[in-house]
mmCIF file of C-alpha atoms in Angstrom:
data_model
loop_
_atom_site.group_PDB
_atom_site.id
_atom_site.type_symbol
_atom_site.label_atom_id
_atom_site.label_comp_id
_atom_site.label_asym_id
_atom_site.label_seq_id
_atom_site.Cartn_x
_atom_site.Cartn_y
_atom_site.Cartn_z
ATOM 1 C CA MET V 85 125.472 106.758 107.247
ATOM 2 C CA GLU V 86 126.191 103.435 105.559
ATOM 3 C CA LEU V 87 125.108 99.834 105.889
ATOM 4 C CA ASN V 88 127.410 98.072 108.347
ATOM 5 C CA LYS V 89 128.316 94.411 108.773
ATOM 6 C CA LYS V 90 127.246 94.765 112.431
ATOM 7 C CA ASP V 91 123.680 95.612 111.368
ATOM 8 C CA ASN V 92 121.009 93.024 112.093
ATOM 9 C CA ILE V 93 118.943 92.794 108.923
ATOM 10 C CA LEU V 94 115.442 91.361 108.858
ATOM 11 C CA ILE V 95 113.553 90.643 105.647
ATOM 12 C CA VAL V 96 109.789 90.265 105.892
ATOM 13 C CA GLY V 97 108.510 88.338 102.871
ATOM 14 C CA LEU V 98 110.598 85.779 101.013
ATOM 15 C CA GLY V 99 109.299 85.883 97.480
ATOM 16 C CA LEU V 100 111.411 86.573 94.412
ATOM 17 C CA ILE V 101 112.698 89.969 95.569
ATOM 18 C CA GLY V 102 112.839 89.256 99.295
ATOM 19 C CA GLY V 103 114.690 86.021 98.630
ATOM 20 C CA SER V 104 117.083 87.766 96.251
ATOM 21 C CA TYR V 105 117.787 90.469 98.853
ATOM 22 C CA ALA V 106 118.484 87.771 101.441
ATOM 23 C CA LYS V 107 120.894 85.915 99.170
ATOM 24 C CA ALA V 108 122.710 89.066 98.064
ATOM 25 C CA LEU V 109 123.158 90.392 101.604
ATOM 26 C CA LYS V 110 124.142 87.029 103.072
ATOM 27 C CA ASN V 111 126.679 86.548 100.284
ATOM 28 C CA LYS V 112 128.176 89.906 101.294
ATOM 29 C CA GLY V 113 128.654 88.692 104.861
ATOM 30 C CA PHE V 114 125.711 90.393 106.559
ATOM 31 C CA CYS V 115 123.636 88.775 109.296
ATOM 32 C CA VAL V 116 120.239 88.174 107.697
ATOM 33 C CA SER V 117 117.045 86.894 109.290
ATOM 34 C CA ALA V 118 113.728 86.415 107.516
ATOM 35 C CA ILE V 119 110.024 85.964 108.160
ATOM 36 C CA ASP V 120 107.468 84.434 105.817
ATOM 37 C CA THR V 121 104.041 83.054 106.653
ATOM 38 C CA ASP V 122 104.233 80.301 104.021
ATOM 39 C CA ARG V 123 105.715 77.161 105.595
ATOM 40 C CA ASP V 124 106.862 75.739 102.253
ATOM 41 C CA THR V 125 108.760 78.941 101.588
ATOM 42 C CA VAL V 126 110.296 78.837 105.044
ATOM 43 C CA GLY V 127 111.250 75.185 104.567
ATOM 44 C CA TYR V 128 112.898 75.926 101.234
ATOM 45 C CA ALA V 129 114.753 78.940 102.646
ATOM 46 C CA ARG V 130 116.091 76.872 105.539
ATOM 47 C CA LYS V 131 117.113 74.017 103.284
ATOM 48 C CA MET V 132 118.932 76.325 100.876
ATOM 49 C CA LYS V 133 120.359 78.452 103.726
ATOM 50 C CA ILE V 134 119.078 81.616 102.104
ATOM 51 C CA ALA V 135 119.245 83.439 105.445
ATOM 52 C CA ASP V 136 120.931 82.846 108.785
ATOM 53 C CA TYR V 137 117.600 82.457 110.542
ATOM 54 C CA VAL V 138 114.156 81.904 109.013
ATOM 55 C CA THR V 139 110.794 81.647 110.766
ATOM 56 C CA ASP V 140 107.094 81.640 109.919
ATOM 57 C CA LYS V 141 106.232 83.565 113.098
ATOM 58 C CA VAL V 142 106.520 87.210 114.079
ATOM 59 C CA GLU V 143 108.905 86.859 117.007
ATOM 60 C CA THR V 144 109.105 89.817 119.380
ATOM 61 C CA ASP V 145 112.840 89.449 120.087
ATOM 62 C CA LEU V 146 113.667 89.087 116.411
ATOM 63 C CA ILE V 147 111.833 92.311 115.542
ATOM 64 C CA ALA V 148 113.318 94.181 118.487
ATOM 65 C CA LYS V 149 116.963 93.343 117.721
ATOM 66 C CA SER V 150 116.734 94.202 113.998
ATOM 67 C CA ASN V 151 117.977 97.685 113.121
ATOM 68 C CA LEU V 152 117.184 97.362 109.407
ATOM 69 C CA ILE V 153 113.908 95.777 108.320
ATOM 70 C CA ILE V 154 113.149 95.277 104.626
ATOM 71 C CA PHE V 155 109.521 94.641 103.733
ATOM 72 C CA ALA V 156 109.013 92.610 100.560
ATOM 73 C CA LEU V 157 105.217 92.457 100.774
ATOM 74 C CA TYR V 158 102.237 93.563 98.696
ATOM 75 C CA PRO V 159 101.316 97.157 99.638
ATOM 76 C CA HIS V 160 98.116 96.355 101.563
ATOM 77 C CA ILE V 161 99.804 93.485 103.445
ATOM 78 C CA PHE V 162 102.680 95.821 104.356
ATOM 79 C CA VAL V 163 100.219 98.330 105.829
ATOM 80 C CA ASP V 164 98.376 95.610 107.759
ATOM 81 C CA TRP V 165 101.670 94.247 109.133
ATOM 82 C CA ILE V 166 102.700 97.647 110.465
ATOM 83 C CA LYS V 167 99.257 98.146 112.039
ATOM 84 C CA GLU V 168 99.576 94.878 113.919
ATOM 85 C CA TYR V 169 103.271 94.591 114.703
ATOM 86 C CA GLY V 170 104.790 98.035 114.175
ATOM 87 C CA ASN V 171 104.897 98.668 117.914
ATOM 88 C CA LEU V 172 107.518 95.883 118.229
ATOM 89 C CA ILE V 173 110.090 97.784 116.160
ATOM 90 C CA SER V 174 112.875 99.305 118.251
ATOM 91 C CA TYR V 175 113.859 102.958 118.475
ATOM 92 C CA GLY V 176 116.518 103.856 115.886
ATOM 93 C CA THR V 177 115.477 101.173 113.389
ATOM 94 C CA ILE V 178 115.253 102.037 109.718
ATOM 95 C CA ILE V 179 112.681 100.213 107.621
ATOM 96 C CA THR V 180 112.401 100.157 103.853
ATOM 97 C CA ASP V 181 110.406 98.299 101.213
ATOM 98 C CA VAL V 182 110.328 97.040 97.638
ATOM 99 C CA THR V 183 106.742 97.895 96.672
ATOM 100 C CA GLY V 184 105.949 99.176 93.189
ATOM 101 C CA VAL V 185 103.543 101.940 94.268
ATOM 102 C CA LYS V 186 104.329 104.559 96.894
ATOM 103 C CA GLY V 187 101.544 107.138 97.000
ATOM 104 C CA ILE V 188 99.021 104.902 98.731
ATOM 105 C CA ILE V 189 101.339 103.640 101.482
ATOM 106 C CA THR V 190 104.338 105.854 102.275
ATOM 107 C CA GLU V 191 102.780 108.566 104.426
ATOM 108 C CA LYS V 192 100.337 106.039 105.896
ATOM 109 C CA ILE V 193 103.211 103.825 107.054
ATOM 110 C CA GLN V 194 105.192 106.778 108.375
ATOM 111 C CA SER V 195 102.228 107.968 110.442
ATOM 112 C CA MET V 196 101.807 104.569 112.144
ATOM 113 C CA LEU V 197 105.400 103.961 113.238
ATOM 114 C CA PRO V 198 106.653 104.313 116.812
ATOM 115 C CA ASN V 199 108.738 107.340 117.703
ATOM 116 C CA GLY V 200 112.325 106.969 116.491
ATOM 117 C CA VAL V 201 111.541 104.466 113.725
ATOM 118 C CA GLU V 202 112.006 105.778 110.191
ATOM 119 C CA PHE V 203 110.532 104.424 106.967
ATOM 120 C CA ILE V 204 112.413 105.310 103.781
ATOM 121 C CA ALA V 205 110.678 103.948 100.681
ATOM 122 C CA ALA V 206 112.643 102.267 97.900
ATOM 123 C CA HIS V 207 111.936 100.365 94.699
ATOM 124 C CA PRO V 208 114.348 97.896 93.080
ATOM 125 C CA MET V 209 113.735 97.975 89.327
ATOM 126 C CA ALA V 210 114.561 94.315 88.860
ATOM 127 C CA GLY V 211 112.686 91.051 88.578
ATOM 128 C CA LYS V 212 111.832 87.972 86.554
ATOM 129 C CA GLU V 213 108.787 86.579 84.797
ATOM 130 C CA HIS V 214 108.365 83.890 87.440
ATOM 131 C CA LEU V 215 107.942 84.728 91.103
ATOM 132 C CA GLY V 216 108.649 82.764 94.263
ATOM 133 C CA ILE V 217 111.692 82.102 96.380
ATOM 134 C CA GLU V 218 112.737 79.255 94.072
ATOM 135 C CA ASN V 219 113.476 81.863 91.394
ATOM 136 C CA SER V 220 115.344 84.262 93.691
ATOM 137 C CA ASP V 221 118.722 85.352 92.381
ATOM 138 C CA PRO V 222 121.170 87.854 93.924
ATOM 139 C CA ASN V 223 122.477 88.737 90.454
ATOM 140 C CA ILE V 224 119.207 90.260 89.203
ATOM 141 C CA PHE V 225 120.216 93.573 90.803
ATOM 142 C CA CYS V 226 123.484 93.877 88.889
ATOM 143 C CA GLY V 227 123.116 96.544 86.212
ATOM 144 C CA ALA V 228 119.602 97.455 87.395
ATOM 145 C CA ASN V 229 118.184 100.739 88.695
ATOM 146 C CA TYR V 230 117.323 101.402 92.339
ATOM 147 C CA LEU V 231 114.866 104.142 93.259
ATOM 148 C CA VAL V 232 114.913 105.853 96.655
ATOM 149 C CA VAL V 233 111.636 107.652 97.379
ATOM 150 C CA PRO V 234 111.847 109.966 100.409
ATOM 151 C CA THR V 235 109.215 112.305 101.821
ATOM 152 C CA LYS V 236 109.700 115.501 103.821
ATOM 153 C CA LYS V 237 109.642 113.378 106.965
ATOM 154 C CA ASN V 238 112.803 111.505 106.023
ATOM 155 C CA THR V 239 116.215 112.434 107.387
ATOM 156 C CA GLU V 240 119.327 112.726 105.240
ATOM 157 C CA ASN V 241 120.850 109.873 107.263
ATOM 158 C CA ALA V 242 118.038 107.509 106.264
ATOM 159 C CA ILE V 243 118.282 108.527 102.610
ATOM 160 C CA GLN V 244 122.036 107.877 102.581
ATOM 161 C CA PHE V 245 121.539 104.581 104.428
ATOM 162 C CA CYS V 246 119.014 103.479 101.794
ATOM 163 C CA LYS V 247 121.413 104.450 99.016
ATOM 164 C CA SER V 248 124.097 102.409 100.750
ATOM 165 C CA LEU V 249 121.758 99.406 100.740
ATOM 166 C CA GLY V 250 121.261 99.798 96.994
ATOM 167 C CA GLU V 251 125.012 99.987 96.419
ATOM 168 C CA THR V 252 125.601 96.918 98.569
ATOM 169 C CA LEU V 253 123.014 94.939 96.620
ATOM 170 C CA GLY V 254 124.851 95.755 93.382
ATOM 171 C CA PHE V 255 122.535 98.194 91.619
ATOM 172 C CA SER V 256 124.370 100.198 88.971
ATOM 173 C CA ASN V 257 122.264 103.350 89.163
ATOM 174 C CA ILE V 258 120.597 104.862 92.212
ATOM 175 C CA ALA V 259 118.096 107.692 91.759
ATOM 176 C CA VAL V 260 116.108 109.762 94.246
ATOM 177 C CA LEU V 261 112.521 110.624 93.314
ATOM 178 C CA SER V 262 109.554 112.160 95.087
ATOM 179 C CA THR V 263 106.522 109.946 95.688
ATOM 180 C CA GLU V 264 104.598 111.602 92.853
ATOM 181 C CA GLU V 265 107.532 111.402 90.443
ATOM 182 C CA HIS V 266 108.007 107.735 91.288
ATOM 183 C CA ASP V 267 104.398 106.746 90.738
ATOM 184 C CA ASN V 268 104.196 108.649 87.440
ATOM 185 C CA MET V 269 107.442 107.117 86.158
ATOM 186 C CA ILE V 270 106.414 103.621 87.247
ATOM 187 C CA ALA V 271 103.034 104.055 85.563
ATOM 188 C CA PHE V 272 104.820 104.779 82.276
ATOM 189 C CA LEU V 273 107.946 102.637 82.421
ATOM 190 C CA SER V 274 106.532 99.520 84.062
ATOM 191 C CA GLN V 275 102.768 99.374 84.424
ATOM 192 C CA LEU V 276 101.942 100.743 80.965
ATOM 193 C CA THR V 277 104.350 98.310 79.317
ATOM 194 C CA HIS V 278 102.615 95.427 81.084
ATOM 195 C CA CYS V 279 99.235 96.799 79.952
ATOM 196 C CA ILE V 280 100.468 96.861 76.362
ATOM 197 C CA ALA V 281 101.834 93.308 76.544
ATOM 198 C CA VAL V 282 98.599 91.979 78.090
ATOM 199 C CA SER V 283 96.438 93.795 75.527
ATOM 200 C CA LEU V 284 98.543 92.484 72.661
ATOM 201 C CA MET V 285 98.214 88.885 73.851
ATOM 202 C CA CYS V 286 94.449 89.343 74.246
ATOM 203 C CA ALA V 287 94.042 90.841 70.761
ATOM 204 C CA ASP V 288 94.313 87.537 68.865
ATOM 205 C CA ASP V 289 93.293 84.069 70.033
ATOM 206 C CA ASN V 290 95.078 82.154 67.266
ATOM 207 C CA GLU V 291 96.536 79.112 69.021
ATOM 208 C CA HIS V 292 99.227 78.683 66.353
ATOM 209 C CA LEU V 293 100.917 82.089 66.732
ATOM 210 C CA SER V 294 103.920 80.539 68.467
ATOM 211 C CA GLU V 295 104.589 78.508 65.322
ATOM 212 C CA PHE V 296 104.988 81.628 63.210
ATOM 213 C CA THR V 297 106.433 84.303 65.469
ATOM 214 C CA GLY V 298 109.883 85.822 65.410
ATOM 215 C CA ASP V 299 111.963 87.493 68.110
ATOM 216 C CA SER V 300 110.150 90.838 67.942
ATOM 217 C CA PHE V 301 106.828 89.427 69.157
ATOM 218 C CA ARG V 302 108.494 87.237 71.776
ATOM 219 C CA ASP V 303 110.531 90.172 73.125
ATOM 220 C CA LEU V 304 107.550 92.516 73.196
ATOM 221 C CA THR V 305 105.281 90.066 75.012
ATOM 222 C CA ARG V 306 107.800 88.536 77.419
ATOM 223 C CA ILE V 307 106.130 90.292 80.366
ATOM 224 C CA ALA V 308 102.631 89.176 79.328
ATOM 225 C CA ASP V 309 103.106 85.968 81.323
ATOM 226 C CA ILE V 310 102.006 87.914 84.353
ATOM 227 C CA ASN V 311 101.135 87.439 88.020
ATOM 228 C CA ASP V 312 97.515 88.590 87.894
ATOM 229 C CA GLU V 313 97.137 88.913 91.676
ATOM 230 C CA MET V 314 100.102 91.242 92.092
ATOM 231 C CA TRP V 315 99.802 93.311 88.929
ATOM 232 C CA SER V 316 96.032 93.889 89.058
ATOM 233 C CA GLY V 317 96.558 95.297 92.542
ATOM 234 C CA LEU V 318 99.415 97.527 91.379
ATOM 235 C CA PHE V 319 97.335 98.826 88.461
ATOM 236 C CA LEU V 320 94.475 99.803 90.769
ATOM 237 C CA ASP V 321 96.751 101.157 93.503
ATOM 238 C CA ASN V 322 98.261 103.551 90.950
ATOM 239 C CA LYS V 323 95.065 104.025 88.958
ATOM 240 C CA GLU V 324 95.166 107.776 88.264
ATOM 241 C CA ALA V 325 98.790 107.875 87.148
ATOM 242 C CA LEU V 326 98.366 104.738 85.039
ATOM 243 C CA LEU V 327 95.207 105.989 83.302
ATOM 244 C CA PHE V 328 97.006 109.259 82.515
ATOM 245 C CA GLN V 329 99.884 107.356 80.889
ATOM 246 C CA MET V 330 97.461 105.046 79.038
ATOM 247 C CA GLU V 331 95.747 108.115 77.563
ATOM 248 C CA LYS V 332 99.112 109.451 76.392
ATOM 249 C CA TYR V 333 99.922 106.097 74.816
ATOM 250 C CA ARG V 334 96.490 105.861 73.183
ATOM 251 C CA SER V 335 97.004 109.323 71.703
ATOM 252 C CA ALA V 336 100.367 108.329 70.198
ATOM 253 C CA PHE V 337 98.939 105.040 68.908
ATOM 254 C CA ASP V 338 95.979 106.856 67.339
ATOM 255 C CA GLU V 339 98.371 109.301 65.687
ATOM 256 C CA LEU V 340 100.287 106.429 64.061
ATOM 257 C CA PHE V 341 96.994 104.761 63.139
ATOM 258 C CA GLY V 342 95.911 107.942 61.363
ATOM 259 C CA TYR V 343 99.150 108.257 59.401
ATOM 260 C CA ILE V 344 98.893 104.659 58.191
ATOM 261 C CA LYS V 345 95.195 104.987 57.335
ATOM 262 C CA ASN V 346 95.840 108.137 55.306
ATOM 263 C CA ASN V 347 98.974 106.798 53.555
ATOM 264 C CA ASP V 348 101.023 109.545 55.212
ATOM 265 C CA ARG V 349 104.515 108.090 54.898
ATOM 266 C CA ASN V 350 106.203 111.252 56.129
ATOM 267 C CA GLY V 351 104.144 111.158 59.302
ATOM 268 C CA ILE V 352 105.020 107.490 59.871
ATOM 269 C CA ARG V 353 108.715 108.123 59.257
ATOM 270 C CA ASN V 354 108.750 111.131 61.576
ATOM 271 C CA MET V 355 107.337 109.072 64.451
ATOM 272 C CA MET V 356 109.863 106.328 63.718
ATOM 273 C CA LYS V 357 112.734 108.845 63.784
ATOM 274 C CA ILE V 358 111.556 110.176 67.155
ATOM 275 C CA SER V 359 111.238 106.609 68.423
ATOM 276 C CA SER V 360 114.709 105.613 67.241
ATOM 277 C CA LYS V 361 116.336 108.721 68.723
ATOM 278 C CA ARG V 362 114.764 108.154 72.130
ATOM 279 C CA ARG V 363 115.527 104.410 72.131
ATOM 280 C CA GLN V 364 119.188 105.067 71.323
ATOM 281 C CA ILE V 365 119.577 106.661 74.757
ATOM 282 C CA PHE V 366 118.709 103.279 76.284
ATOM 283 C CA ASN V 367 121.095 101.524 73.869
ATOM 284 C CA LYS V 368 124.015 103.609 75.168
ATOM 285 C CA LYS V 369 123.195 102.699 78.775
ATOM 286 C CA GLU V 370 123.023 99.000 77.865
ATOM 287 C CA GLU V 371 126.494 98.945 76.258
#
């Protein structure tokens, strides 16, 4: 089962990712509608023709005629939306999402949906430092990873349909993970890295650091300019997995600290060799 040009696609939430989805799908010739509660966002989307139809209201007919609905909302807002409006979704519709944490929402969403409506979770591993529809860009998906996160309740048709969406959007690698695998990987690959960047920026209050720094510090702290509302929620929504990964990181950091403190050059070099070997795998994928 693949995404078809005859599909009526609805995107709920026109921020950075929702707006980028809309642009990418519209550019591919799909019929795209969108809902956002922020009138400025809706006005901008209409002006820039980001979708074929944009509204700030949940319109019954619009929901009913859409056979693919993509939710680009914060996890708790997604759950609340389904509680209030899920009954409007038509039989046979597939819904998916872009949220960064799955364990707290996937089965909850699936349990609330009308008969014949299927939710297949997904996570586009793409973004920018600055959020908002003004920064949306259909090209941010090119070369990025797309994670499909099914449960036992999902059909093979829905999984393949979600993969097809990822391919259409231009992702270069599509992987299928369980909910637990996803949340553990995200805790390490995304949330932990943001924790490190935030901690590093909070470790020194010297106002003149920007006058002295080189590329290494800038590259390492690029993600420290962070959306505190979104990321604090994601940290807490994935608390157990994130704390587990933070403990693993703290252990590795303490090991390096000990080698340096004790003038153990061999220990330092060994950790650096392990680091270089593992990073080279990423280098090959980036070529």
